[in-house]
PDB file of C-alpha atoms in Angstrom:
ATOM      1  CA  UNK A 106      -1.192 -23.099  -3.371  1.00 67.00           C
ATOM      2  CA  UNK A 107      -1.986 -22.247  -6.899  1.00 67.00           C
ATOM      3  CA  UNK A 108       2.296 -21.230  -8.125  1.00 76.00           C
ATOM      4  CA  UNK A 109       2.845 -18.030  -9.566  1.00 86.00           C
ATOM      5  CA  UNK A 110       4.451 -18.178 -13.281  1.00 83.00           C
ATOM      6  CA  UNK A 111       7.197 -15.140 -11.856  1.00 83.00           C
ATOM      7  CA  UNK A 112       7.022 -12.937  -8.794  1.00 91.00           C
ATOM      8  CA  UNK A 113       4.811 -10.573  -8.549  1.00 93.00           C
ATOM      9  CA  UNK A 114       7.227  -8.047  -7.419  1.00 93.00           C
ATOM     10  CA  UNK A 115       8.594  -8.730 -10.797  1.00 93.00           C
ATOM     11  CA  UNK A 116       5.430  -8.731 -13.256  1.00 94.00           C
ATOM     12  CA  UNK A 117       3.665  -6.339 -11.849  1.00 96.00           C
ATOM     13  CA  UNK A 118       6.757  -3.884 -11.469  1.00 96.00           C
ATOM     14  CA  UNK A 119       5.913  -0.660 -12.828  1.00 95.00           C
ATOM     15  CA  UNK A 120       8.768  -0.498 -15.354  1.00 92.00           C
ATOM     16  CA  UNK A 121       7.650  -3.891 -16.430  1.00 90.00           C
ATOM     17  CA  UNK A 122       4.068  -3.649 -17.711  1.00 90.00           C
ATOM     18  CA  UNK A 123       4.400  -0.462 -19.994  1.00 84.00           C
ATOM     19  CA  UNK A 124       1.955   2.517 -20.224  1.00 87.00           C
ATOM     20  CA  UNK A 125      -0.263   2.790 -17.384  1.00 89.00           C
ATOM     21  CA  UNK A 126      -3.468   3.605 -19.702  1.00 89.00           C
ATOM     22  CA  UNK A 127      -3.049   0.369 -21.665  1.00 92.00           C
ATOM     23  CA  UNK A 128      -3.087  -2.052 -18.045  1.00 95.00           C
ATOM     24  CA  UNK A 129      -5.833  -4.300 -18.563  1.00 96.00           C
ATOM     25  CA  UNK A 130      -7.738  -3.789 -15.031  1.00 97.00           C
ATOM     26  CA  UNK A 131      -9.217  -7.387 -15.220  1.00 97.00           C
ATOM     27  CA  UNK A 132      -6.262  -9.384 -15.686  1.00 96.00           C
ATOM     28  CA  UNK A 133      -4.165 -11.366 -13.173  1.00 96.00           C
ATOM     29  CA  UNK A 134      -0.792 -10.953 -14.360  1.00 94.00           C
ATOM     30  CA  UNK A 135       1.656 -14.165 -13.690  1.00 94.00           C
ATOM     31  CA  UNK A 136      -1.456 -16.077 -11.797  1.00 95.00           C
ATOM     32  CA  UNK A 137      -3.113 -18.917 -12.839  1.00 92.00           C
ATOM     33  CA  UNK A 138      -5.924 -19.531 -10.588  1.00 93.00           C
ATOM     34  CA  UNK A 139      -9.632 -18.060 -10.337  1.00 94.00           C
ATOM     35  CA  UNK A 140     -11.330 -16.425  -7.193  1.00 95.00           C
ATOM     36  CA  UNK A 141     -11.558 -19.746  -5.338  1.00 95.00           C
ATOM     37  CA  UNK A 142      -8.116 -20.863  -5.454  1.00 95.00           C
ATOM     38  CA  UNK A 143      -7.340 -17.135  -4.788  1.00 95.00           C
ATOM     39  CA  UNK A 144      -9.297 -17.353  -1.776  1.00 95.00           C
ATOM     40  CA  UNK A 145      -6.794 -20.423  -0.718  1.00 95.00           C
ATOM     41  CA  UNK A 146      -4.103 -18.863  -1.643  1.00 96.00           C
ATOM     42  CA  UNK A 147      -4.751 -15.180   0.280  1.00 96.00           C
ATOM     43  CA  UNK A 148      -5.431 -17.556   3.854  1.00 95.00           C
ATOM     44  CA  UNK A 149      -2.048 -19.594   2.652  1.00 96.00           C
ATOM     45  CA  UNK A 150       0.075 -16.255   2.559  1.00 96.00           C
ATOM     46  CA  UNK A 151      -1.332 -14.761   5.388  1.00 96.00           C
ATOM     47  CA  UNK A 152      -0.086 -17.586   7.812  1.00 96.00           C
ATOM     48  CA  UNK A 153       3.231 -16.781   6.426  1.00 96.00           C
ATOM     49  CA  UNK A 154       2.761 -13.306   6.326  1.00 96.00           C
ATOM     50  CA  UNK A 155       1.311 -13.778  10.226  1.00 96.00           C
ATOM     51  CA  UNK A 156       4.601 -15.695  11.354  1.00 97.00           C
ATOM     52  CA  UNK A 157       7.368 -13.134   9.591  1.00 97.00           C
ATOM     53  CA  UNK A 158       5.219  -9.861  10.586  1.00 97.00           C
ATOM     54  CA  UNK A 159       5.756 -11.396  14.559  1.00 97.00           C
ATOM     55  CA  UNK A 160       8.908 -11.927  13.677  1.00 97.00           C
ATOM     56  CA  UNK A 161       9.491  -8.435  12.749  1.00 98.00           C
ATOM     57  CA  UNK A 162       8.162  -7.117  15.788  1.00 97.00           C
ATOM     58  CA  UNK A 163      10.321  -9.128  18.219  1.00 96.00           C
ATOM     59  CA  UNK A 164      13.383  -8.161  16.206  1.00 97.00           C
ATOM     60  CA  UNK A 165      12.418  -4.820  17.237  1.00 96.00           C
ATOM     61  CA  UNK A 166      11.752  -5.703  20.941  1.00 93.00           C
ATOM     62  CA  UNK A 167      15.873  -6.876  20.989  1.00 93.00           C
ATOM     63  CA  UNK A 168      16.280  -3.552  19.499  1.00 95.00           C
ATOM     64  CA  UNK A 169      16.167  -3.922  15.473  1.00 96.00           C
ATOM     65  CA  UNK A 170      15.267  -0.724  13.555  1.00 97.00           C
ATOM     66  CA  UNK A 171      13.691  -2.451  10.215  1.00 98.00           C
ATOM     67  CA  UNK A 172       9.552  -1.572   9.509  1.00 98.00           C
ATOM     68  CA  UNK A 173       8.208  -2.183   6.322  1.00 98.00           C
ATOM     69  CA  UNK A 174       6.064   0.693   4.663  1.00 98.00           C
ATOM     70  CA  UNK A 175       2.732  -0.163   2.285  1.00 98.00           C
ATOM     71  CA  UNK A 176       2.105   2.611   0.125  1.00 98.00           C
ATOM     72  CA  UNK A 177      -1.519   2.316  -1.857  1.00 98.00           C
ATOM     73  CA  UNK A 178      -3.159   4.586  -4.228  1.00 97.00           C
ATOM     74  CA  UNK A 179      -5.677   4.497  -7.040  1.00 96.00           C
ATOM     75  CA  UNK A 180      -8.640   6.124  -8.410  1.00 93.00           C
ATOM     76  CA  UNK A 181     -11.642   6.289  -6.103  1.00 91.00           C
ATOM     77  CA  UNK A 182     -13.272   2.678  -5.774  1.00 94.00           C
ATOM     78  CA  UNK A 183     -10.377   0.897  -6.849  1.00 95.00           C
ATOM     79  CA  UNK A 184     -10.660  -1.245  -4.110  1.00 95.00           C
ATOM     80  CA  UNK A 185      -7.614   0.578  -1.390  1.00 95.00           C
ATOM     81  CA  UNK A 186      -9.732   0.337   1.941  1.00 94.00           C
ATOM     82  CA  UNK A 187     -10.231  -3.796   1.066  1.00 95.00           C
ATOM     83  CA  UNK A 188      -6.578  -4.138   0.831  1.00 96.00           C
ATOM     84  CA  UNK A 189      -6.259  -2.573   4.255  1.00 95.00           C
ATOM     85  CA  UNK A 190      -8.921  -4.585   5.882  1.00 94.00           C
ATOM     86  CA  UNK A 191      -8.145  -7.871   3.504  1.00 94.00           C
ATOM     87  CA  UNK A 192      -4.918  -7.873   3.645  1.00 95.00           C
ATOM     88  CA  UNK A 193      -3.669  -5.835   6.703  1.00 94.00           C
ATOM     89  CA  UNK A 194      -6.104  -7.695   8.870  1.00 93.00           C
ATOM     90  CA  UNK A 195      -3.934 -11.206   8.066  1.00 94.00           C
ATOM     91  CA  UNK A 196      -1.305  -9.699  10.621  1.00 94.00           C
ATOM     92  CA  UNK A 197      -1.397  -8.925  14.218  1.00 93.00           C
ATOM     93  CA  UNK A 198      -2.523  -5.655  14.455  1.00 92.00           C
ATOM     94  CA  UNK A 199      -0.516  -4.718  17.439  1.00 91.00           C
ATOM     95  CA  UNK A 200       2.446  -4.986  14.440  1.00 94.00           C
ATOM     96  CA  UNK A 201       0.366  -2.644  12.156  1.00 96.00           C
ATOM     97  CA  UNK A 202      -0.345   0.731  11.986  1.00 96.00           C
ATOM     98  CA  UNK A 203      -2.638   2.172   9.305  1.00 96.00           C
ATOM     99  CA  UNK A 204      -2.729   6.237   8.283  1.00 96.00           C
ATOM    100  CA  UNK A 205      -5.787   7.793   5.720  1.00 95.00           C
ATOM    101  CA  UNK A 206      -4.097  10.885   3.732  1.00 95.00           C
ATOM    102  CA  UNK A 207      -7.256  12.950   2.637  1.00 88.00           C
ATOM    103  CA  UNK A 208      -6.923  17.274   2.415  1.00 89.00           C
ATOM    104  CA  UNK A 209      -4.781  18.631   3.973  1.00 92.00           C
ATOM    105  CA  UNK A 210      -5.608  20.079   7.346  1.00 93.00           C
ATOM    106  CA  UNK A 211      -4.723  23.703   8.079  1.00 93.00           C
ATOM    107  CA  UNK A 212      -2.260  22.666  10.259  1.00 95.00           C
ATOM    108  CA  UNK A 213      -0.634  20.283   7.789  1.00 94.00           C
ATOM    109  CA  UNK A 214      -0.867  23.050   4.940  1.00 92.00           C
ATOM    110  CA  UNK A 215       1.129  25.047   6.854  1.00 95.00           C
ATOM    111  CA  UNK A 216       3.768  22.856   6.560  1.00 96.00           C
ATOM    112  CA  UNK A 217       6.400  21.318   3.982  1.00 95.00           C
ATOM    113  CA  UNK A 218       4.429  18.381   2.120  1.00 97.00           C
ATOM    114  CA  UNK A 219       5.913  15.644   3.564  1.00 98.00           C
ATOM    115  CA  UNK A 220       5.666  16.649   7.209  1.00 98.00           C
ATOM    116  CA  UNK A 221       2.526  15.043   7.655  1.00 97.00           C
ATOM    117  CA  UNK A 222       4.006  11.618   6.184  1.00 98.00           C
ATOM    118  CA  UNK A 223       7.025  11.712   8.022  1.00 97.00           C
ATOM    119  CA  UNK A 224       4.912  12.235  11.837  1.00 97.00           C
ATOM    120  CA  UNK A 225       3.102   8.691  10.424  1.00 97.00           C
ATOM    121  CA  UNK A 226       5.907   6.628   9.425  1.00 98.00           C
ATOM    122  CA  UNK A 227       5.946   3.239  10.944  1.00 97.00           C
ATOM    123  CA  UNK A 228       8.296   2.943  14.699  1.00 97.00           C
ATOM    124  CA  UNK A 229      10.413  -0.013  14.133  1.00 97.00           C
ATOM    125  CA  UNK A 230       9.162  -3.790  13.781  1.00 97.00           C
ATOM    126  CA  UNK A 231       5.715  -2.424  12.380  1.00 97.00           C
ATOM    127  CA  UNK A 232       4.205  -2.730   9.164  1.00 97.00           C
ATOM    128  CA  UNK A 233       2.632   0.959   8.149  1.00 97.00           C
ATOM    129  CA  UNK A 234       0.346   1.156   5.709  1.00 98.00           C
ATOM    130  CA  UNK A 235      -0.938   4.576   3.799  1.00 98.00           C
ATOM    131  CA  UNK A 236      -4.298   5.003   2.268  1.00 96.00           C
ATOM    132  CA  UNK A 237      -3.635   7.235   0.065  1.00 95.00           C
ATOM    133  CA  UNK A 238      -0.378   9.126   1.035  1.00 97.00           C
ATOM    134  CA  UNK A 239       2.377  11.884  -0.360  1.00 97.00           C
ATOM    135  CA  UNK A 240       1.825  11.112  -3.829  1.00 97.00           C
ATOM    136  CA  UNK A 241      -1.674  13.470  -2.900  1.00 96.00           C
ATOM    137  CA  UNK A 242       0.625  16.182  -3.485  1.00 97.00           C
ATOM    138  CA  UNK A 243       1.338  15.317  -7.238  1.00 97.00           C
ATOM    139  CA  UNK A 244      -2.086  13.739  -8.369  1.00 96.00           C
ATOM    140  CA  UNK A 245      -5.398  16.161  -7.627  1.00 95.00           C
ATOM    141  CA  UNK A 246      -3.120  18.904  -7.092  1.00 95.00           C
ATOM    142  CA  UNK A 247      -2.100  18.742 -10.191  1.00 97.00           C
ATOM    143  CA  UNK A 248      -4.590  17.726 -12.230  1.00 96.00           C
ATOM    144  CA  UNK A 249      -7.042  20.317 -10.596  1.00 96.00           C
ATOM    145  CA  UNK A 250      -4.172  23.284 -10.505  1.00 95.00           C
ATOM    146  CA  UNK A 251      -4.567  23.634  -7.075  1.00 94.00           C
ATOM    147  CA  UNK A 252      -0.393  24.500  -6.780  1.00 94.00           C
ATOM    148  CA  UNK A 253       0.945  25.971  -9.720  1.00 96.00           C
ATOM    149  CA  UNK A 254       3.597  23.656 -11.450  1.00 97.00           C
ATOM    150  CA  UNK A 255       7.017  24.837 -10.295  1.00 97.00           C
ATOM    151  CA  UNK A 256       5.455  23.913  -7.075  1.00 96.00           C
ATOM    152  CA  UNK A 257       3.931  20.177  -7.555  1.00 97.00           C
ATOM    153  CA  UNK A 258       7.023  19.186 -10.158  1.00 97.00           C
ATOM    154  CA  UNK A 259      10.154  19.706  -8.029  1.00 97.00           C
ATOM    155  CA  UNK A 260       8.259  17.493  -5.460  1.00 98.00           C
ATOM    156  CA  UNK A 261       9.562  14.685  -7.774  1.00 98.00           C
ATOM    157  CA  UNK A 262      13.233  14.817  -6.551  1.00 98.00           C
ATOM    158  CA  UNK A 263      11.941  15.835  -3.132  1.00 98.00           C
ATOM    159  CA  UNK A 264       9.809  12.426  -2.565  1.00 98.00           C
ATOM    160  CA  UNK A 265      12.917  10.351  -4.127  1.00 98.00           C
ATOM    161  CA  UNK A 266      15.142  11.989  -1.712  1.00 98.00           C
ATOM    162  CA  UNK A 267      12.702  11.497   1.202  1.00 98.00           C
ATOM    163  CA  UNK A 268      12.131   7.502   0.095  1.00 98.00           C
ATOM    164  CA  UNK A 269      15.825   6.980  -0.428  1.00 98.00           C
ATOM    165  CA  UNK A 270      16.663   7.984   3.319  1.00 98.00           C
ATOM    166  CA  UNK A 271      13.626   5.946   4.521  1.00 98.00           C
ATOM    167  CA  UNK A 272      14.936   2.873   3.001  1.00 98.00           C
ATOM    168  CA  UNK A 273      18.646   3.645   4.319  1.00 98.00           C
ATOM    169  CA  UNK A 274      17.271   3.670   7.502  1.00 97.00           C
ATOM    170  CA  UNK A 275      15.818   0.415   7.641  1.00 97.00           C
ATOM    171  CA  UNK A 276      12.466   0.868   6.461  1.00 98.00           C
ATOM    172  CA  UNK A 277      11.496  -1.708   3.456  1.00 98.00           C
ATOM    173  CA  UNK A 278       8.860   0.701   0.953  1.00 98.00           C
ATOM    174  CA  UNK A 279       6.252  -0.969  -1.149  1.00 98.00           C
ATOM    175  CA  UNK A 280       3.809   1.050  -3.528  1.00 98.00           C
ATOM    176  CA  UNK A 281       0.697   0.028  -5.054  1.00 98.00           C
ATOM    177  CA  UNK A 282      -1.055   1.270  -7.424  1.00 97.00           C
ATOM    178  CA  UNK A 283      -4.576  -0.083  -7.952  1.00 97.00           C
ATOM    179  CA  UNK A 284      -5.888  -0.366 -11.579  1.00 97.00           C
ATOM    180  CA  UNK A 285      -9.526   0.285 -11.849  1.00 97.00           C
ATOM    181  CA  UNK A 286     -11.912   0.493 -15.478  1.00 96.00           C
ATOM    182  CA  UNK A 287     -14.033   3.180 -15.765  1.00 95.00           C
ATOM    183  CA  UNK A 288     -17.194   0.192 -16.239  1.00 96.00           C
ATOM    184  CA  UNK A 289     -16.242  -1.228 -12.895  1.00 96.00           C
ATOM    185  CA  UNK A 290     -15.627   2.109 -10.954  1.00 95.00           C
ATOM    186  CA  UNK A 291     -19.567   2.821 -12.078  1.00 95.00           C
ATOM    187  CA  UNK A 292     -20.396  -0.372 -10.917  1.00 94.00           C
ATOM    188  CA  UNK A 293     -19.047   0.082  -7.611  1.00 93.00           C
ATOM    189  CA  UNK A 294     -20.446   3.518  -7.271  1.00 93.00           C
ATOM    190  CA  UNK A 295     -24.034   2.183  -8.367  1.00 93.00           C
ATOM    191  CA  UNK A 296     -23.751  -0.268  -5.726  1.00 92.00           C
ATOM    192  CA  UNK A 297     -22.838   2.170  -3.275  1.00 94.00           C
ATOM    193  CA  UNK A 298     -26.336   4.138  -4.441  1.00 93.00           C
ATOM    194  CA  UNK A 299     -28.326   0.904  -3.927  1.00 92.00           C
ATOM    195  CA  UNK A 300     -27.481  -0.205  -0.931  1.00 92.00           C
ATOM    196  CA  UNK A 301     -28.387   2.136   3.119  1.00 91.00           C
ATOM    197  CA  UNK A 302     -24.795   0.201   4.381  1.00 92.00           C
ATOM    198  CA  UNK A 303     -22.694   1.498   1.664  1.00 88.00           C
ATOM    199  CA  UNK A 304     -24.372   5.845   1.415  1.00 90.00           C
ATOM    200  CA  UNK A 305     -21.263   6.400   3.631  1.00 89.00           C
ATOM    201  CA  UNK A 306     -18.722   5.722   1.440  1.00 88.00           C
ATOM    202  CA  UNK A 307     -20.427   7.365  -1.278  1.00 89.00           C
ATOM    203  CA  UNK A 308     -19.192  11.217  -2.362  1.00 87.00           C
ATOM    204  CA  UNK A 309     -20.481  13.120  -4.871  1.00 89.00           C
ATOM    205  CA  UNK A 310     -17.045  14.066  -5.484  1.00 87.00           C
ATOM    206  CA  UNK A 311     -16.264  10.803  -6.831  1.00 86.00           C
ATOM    207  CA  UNK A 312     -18.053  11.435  -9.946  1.00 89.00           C
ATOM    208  CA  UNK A 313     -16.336  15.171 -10.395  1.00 89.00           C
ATOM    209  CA  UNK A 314     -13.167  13.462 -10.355  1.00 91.00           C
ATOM    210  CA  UNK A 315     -14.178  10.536 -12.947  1.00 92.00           C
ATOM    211  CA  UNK A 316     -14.504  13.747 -15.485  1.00 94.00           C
ATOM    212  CA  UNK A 317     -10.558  13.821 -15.150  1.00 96.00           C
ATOM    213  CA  UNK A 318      -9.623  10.034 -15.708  1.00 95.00           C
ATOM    214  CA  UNK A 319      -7.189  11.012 -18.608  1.00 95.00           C
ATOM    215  CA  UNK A 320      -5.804  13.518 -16.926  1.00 96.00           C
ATOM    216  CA  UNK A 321      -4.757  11.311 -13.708  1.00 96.00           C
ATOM    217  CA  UNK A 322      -3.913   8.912 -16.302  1.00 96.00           C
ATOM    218  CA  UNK A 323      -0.907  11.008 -17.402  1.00 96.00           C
ATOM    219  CA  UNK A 324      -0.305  12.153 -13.763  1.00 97.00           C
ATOM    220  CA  UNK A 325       0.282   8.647 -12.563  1.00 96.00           C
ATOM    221  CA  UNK A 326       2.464   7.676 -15.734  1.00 96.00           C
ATOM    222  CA  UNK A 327       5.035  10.354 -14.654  1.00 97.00           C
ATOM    223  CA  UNK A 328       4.685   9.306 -10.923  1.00 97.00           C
ATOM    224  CA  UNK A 329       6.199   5.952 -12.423  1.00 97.00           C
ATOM    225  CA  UNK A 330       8.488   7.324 -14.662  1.00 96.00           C
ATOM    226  CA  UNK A 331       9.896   9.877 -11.773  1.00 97.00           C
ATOM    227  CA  UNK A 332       9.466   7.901  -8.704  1.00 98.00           C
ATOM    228  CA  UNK A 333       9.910   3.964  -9.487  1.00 97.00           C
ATOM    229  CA  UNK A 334      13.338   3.260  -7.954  1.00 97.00           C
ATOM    230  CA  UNK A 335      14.890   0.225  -6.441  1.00 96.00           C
ATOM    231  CA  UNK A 336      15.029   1.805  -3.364  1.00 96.00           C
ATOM    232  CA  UNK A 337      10.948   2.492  -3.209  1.00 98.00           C
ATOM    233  CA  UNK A 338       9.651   0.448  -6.495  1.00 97.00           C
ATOM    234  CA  UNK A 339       6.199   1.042  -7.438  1.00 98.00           C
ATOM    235  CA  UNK A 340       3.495  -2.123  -8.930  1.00 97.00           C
ATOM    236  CA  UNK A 341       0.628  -1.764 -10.538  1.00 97.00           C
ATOM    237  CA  UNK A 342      -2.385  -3.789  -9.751  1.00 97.00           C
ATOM    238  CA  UNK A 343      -4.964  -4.715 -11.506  1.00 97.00           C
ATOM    239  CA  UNK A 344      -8.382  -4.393  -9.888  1.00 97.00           C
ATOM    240  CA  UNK A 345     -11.657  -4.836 -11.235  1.00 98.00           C
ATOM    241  CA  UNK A 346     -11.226  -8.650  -9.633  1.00 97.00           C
ATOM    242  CA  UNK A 347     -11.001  -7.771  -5.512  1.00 97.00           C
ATOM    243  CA  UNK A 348      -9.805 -10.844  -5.108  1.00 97.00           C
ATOM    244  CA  UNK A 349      -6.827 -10.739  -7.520  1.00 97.00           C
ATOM    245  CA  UNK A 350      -5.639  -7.508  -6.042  1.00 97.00           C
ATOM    246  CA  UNK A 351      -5.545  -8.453  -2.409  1.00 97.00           C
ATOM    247  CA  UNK A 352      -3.917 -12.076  -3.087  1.00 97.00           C
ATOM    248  CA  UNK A 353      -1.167  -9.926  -5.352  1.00 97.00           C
ATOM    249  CA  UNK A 354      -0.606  -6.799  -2.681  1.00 97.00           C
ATOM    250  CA  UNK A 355      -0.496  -9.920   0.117  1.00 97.00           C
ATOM    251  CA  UNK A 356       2.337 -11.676  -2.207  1.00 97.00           C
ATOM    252  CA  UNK A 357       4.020  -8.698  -2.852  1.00 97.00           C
ATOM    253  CA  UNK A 358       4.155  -8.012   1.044  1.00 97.00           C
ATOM    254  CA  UNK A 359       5.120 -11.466   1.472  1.00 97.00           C
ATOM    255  CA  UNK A 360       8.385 -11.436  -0.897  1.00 97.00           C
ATOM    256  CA  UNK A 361       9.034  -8.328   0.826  1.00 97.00           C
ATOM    257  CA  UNK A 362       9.276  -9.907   4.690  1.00 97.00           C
ATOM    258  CA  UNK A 363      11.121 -13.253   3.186  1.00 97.00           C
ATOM    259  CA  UNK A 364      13.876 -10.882   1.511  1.00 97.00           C
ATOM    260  CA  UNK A 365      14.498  -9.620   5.310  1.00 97.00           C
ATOM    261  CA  UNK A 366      15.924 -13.022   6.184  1.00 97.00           C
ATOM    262  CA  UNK A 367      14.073 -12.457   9.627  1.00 97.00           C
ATOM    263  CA  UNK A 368      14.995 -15.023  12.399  1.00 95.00           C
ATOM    264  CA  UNK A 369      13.848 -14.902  16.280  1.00 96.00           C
ATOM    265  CA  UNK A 370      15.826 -12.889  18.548  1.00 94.00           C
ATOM    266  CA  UNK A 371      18.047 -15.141  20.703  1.00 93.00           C
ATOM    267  CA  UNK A 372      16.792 -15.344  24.536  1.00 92.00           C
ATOM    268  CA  UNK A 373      18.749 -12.373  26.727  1.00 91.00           C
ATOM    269  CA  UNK A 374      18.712 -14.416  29.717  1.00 93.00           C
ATOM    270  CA  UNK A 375      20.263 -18.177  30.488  1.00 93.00           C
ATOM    271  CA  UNK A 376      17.420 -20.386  29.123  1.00 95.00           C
ATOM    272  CA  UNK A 377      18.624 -23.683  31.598  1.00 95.00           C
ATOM    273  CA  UNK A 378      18.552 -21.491  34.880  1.00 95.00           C
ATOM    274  CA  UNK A 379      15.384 -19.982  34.040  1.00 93.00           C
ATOM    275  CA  UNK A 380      13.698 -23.403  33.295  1.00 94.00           C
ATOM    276  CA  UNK A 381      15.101 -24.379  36.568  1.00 93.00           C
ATOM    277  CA  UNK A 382      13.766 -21.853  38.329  1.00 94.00           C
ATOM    278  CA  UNK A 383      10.199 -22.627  37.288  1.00 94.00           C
ATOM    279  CA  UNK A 384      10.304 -26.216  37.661  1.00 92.00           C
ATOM    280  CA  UNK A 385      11.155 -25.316  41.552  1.00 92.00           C
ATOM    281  CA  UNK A 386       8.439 -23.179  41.652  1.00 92.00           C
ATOM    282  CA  UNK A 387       6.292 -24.223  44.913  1.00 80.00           C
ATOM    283  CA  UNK A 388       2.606 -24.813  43.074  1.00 67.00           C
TER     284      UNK A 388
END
């Protein structure tokens, strides 16, 4: 495996790399390698990630409460549906459970904000991951006025709250936040034009939104300066480079697990007499 210079859960910490406008989306913070060593080093973690993610789940089986929660946003293109499929689909997917936040439905509006989170949190021993998720509430809202502002800005304190009791109750947060050029987001989209397999993830909507890059911009600067806490830290990705993204989100995932100190559940039954038993088993 191609060595990191420092963790990635370090260098790509929100507080670390400054203003979110000046992230370079092609760079590859603290790595070293290209896409082919990448490719390596993705397959590399996920056997890792493979072994602690069972782990995880058989802690819960003896009746452990810890999940671990994968929080990804980004502007539309930026690459959140390969990290699901790249990266999520290194684990056993009985230990995974994946929830899309688009609009709200009218059943969901009716409610506080976070109700709709909360029903999708991960049960214990999983690994949940959120495309897109309760940060919805202080991104387009915002920036398109849909709430007025003494509605979207106390949700600041209400989402640091709501992560702080997640994580005292066992459940290990990780947000991304994928880092996409305005050059490369065309690209994609163009691609998506050219090509009958891609139309259906193509929205016209995509492009009304690109009008108001600055203004998420600023949105997602104060979602790090409000919301990046110890308890629920927030990293920002670079990701014009697919490949750089995934490997760094699969790191960062990793690091997360190995700071569990996970071990196997000890056997609830006398291993010798059960051995026994099926060696006198009459074949």
């Amino acid at each position: 495996m191609t060595d990191w210079s420092s963790s990635p859960r370090v260098t790509l910490r929100a507080r670390s790399v400054g203003g979110f406008a000046e992230v370079d989306p092609a760079a590859t913070p603290g790595y070293d390698g290209d896409k082919k060593s990448g490719a390596a080093d993705l397959a590399a973690v996920g056997q890792k990630l493979s072994t602690l993610q069972e782990m995880l789940f058989a802690e819960a089986r003896s009746g452990g409460d810890r999940s671990v929660l994968l929080v990804l946003q980004g502007m539309d293109t930026a690459g959140k549906g390969g990290i699901v499929r790249h990266v999520g689909g290194l684990v056993d997917p009985q230990g995974l459970a994946v929830t899309g936040f688009g609009r709200p439905t009218r059943t969901e509006a009716a409610h506080d904000f976070l109700w709709r989170i909360r029903k999708a949190l991960p049960a214990p021993g999983r690994i949940g991951v959120f495309d897109r998720s309760h940060y919805e509430d202080v991104l387009p809202v915002r920036v398109h006025s849909l709430v007025p502002e003494s509605v979207w800005r106390p949700r600041f304190d209400d989402i640091n709250a709501f992560e702080a009791e997640l994580a005292a109750s066992g459940t290990s947060i990780i947000k991304c936040a994928l880092v996409v050029s305005k050059d490369e987001q065309k690209a994609r989209l163009s691609e998506r034009l050219k090509r009958p397999d891609k139309f259906w993830k193509y929205d016209p909507s995509d492009l009304t939104e690109r009008a108001y890059w600055d203004e998420y911009l600023q949105a997602y600067q104060e979602i790090f300066d409000r919301t990046d806490t110890d308890a629920a830290p927030w990293h920002v990705i670079p990701a014009d480079r697919k490949w750089f993204s995934r490997l760094a989100v699969a790191q960062i995932l990793l690091e997360t697990l190995e700071s569990l100190d996970l071990s196997w559940p000890p056997a609830n039954f006398d291993v010798d007499v059960e051995k026994a038993r099926l060696a006198a088993l009459d074949d």
